Tab-separated table of C-alpha atoms in Angstrom:
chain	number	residue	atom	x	y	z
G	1	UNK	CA	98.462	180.129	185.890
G	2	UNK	CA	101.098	182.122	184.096
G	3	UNK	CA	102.037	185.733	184.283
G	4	UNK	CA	99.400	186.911	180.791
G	5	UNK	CA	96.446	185.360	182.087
G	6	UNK	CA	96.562	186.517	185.716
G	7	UNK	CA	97.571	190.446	184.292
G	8	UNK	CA	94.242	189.539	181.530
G	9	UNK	CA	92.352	188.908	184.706
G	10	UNK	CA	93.404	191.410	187.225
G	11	UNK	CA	92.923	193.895	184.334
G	12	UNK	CA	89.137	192.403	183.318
G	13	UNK	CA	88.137	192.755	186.718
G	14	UNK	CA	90.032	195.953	188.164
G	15	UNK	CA	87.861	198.461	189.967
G	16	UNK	CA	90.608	201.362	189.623
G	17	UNK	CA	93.434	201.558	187.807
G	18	UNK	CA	96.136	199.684	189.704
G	19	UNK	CA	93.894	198.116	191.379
G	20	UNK	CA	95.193	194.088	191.760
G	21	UNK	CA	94.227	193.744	195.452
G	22	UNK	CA	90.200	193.544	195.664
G	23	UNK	CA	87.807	191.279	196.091
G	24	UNK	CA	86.630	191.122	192.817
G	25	UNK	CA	90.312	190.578	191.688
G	26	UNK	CA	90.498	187.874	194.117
G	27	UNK	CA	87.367	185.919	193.807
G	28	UNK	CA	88.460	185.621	189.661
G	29	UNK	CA	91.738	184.427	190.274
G	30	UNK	CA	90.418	182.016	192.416
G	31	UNK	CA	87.828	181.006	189.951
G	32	UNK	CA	90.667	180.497	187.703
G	33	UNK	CA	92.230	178.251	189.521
G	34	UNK	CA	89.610	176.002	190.633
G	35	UNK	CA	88.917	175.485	187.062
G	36	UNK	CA	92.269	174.309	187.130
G	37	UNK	CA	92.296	172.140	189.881
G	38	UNK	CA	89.035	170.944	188.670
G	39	UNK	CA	90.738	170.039	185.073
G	40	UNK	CA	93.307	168.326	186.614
G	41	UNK	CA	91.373	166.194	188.761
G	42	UNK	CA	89.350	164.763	186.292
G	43	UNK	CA	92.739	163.532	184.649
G	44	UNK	CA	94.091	162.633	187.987
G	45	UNK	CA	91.261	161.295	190.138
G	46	UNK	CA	93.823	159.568	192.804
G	47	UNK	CA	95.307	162.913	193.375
G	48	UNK	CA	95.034	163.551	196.916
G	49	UNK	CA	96.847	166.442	197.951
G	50	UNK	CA	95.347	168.612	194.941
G	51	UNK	CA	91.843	167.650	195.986
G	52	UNK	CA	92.787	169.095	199.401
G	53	UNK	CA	94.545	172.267	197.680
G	54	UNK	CA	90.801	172.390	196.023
G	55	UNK	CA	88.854	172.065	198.866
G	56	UNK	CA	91.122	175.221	200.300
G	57	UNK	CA	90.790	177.318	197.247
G	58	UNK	CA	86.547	176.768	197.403
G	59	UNK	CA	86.642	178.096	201.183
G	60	UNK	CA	88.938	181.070	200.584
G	61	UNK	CA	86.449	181.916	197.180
G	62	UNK	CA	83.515	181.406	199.566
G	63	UNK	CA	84.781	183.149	202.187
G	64	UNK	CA	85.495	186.341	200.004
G	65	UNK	CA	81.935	185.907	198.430
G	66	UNK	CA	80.313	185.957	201.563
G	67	UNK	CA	82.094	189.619	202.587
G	68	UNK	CA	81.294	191.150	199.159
G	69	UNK	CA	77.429	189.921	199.975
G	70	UNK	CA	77.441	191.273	203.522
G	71	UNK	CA	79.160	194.415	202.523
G	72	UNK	CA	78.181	195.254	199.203
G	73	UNK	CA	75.248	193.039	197.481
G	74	UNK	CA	75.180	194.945	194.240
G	75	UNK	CA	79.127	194.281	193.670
G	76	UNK	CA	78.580	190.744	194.879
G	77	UNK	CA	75.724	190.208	192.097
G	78	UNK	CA	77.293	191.880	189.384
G	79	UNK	CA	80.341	189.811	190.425
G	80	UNK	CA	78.882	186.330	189.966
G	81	UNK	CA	77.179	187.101	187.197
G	82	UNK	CA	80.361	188.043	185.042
G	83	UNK	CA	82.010	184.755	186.283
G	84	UNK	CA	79.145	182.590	185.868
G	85	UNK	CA	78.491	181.271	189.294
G	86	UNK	CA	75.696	180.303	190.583
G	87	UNK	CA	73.309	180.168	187.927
């Protein structure tokens, strides 16, 4: 992911102004790059080692997700609504 599209994220889903640290930050850029991972699997099927990197990503995101729920179940709705998970 280069530097414009992770600033276009952290800025799209920034609860404050220098805010780059929450969990709303986090779950996107995670999103992001399991769409990536998920692109380049489908090119690269025999890829082990990125399917594991995948794997890790998909706990971390659900592991976040599952905080913002406990803690917060407005945020966490609003949340997966704007990225389109779990329709």
């Amino acid at each position: 992911m280069d530097k414009e599209k992770k600033g276009e994220i952290i800025s799209q889903f920034r609860l404050k102004e220098n805010d780059s640290g929450s969990v709303e930050v986090q779950v996107a850029l995670l999103t992001e790059r399991i769409n990536q991972l998920t692109e380049h699997l489908k090119l690269y099927p025999q890829d082990r080692h990125s399917r594991h990197a995948l794997h890790g990503v998909i706990g971390r995101r659900k592991r976040f997700l599952s905080y913002l729920n406990r803690t917060t179940p407005e945020r966490y709705r609003s949340l997966i609504t704007r990225l389109g998970l779990r329709e």
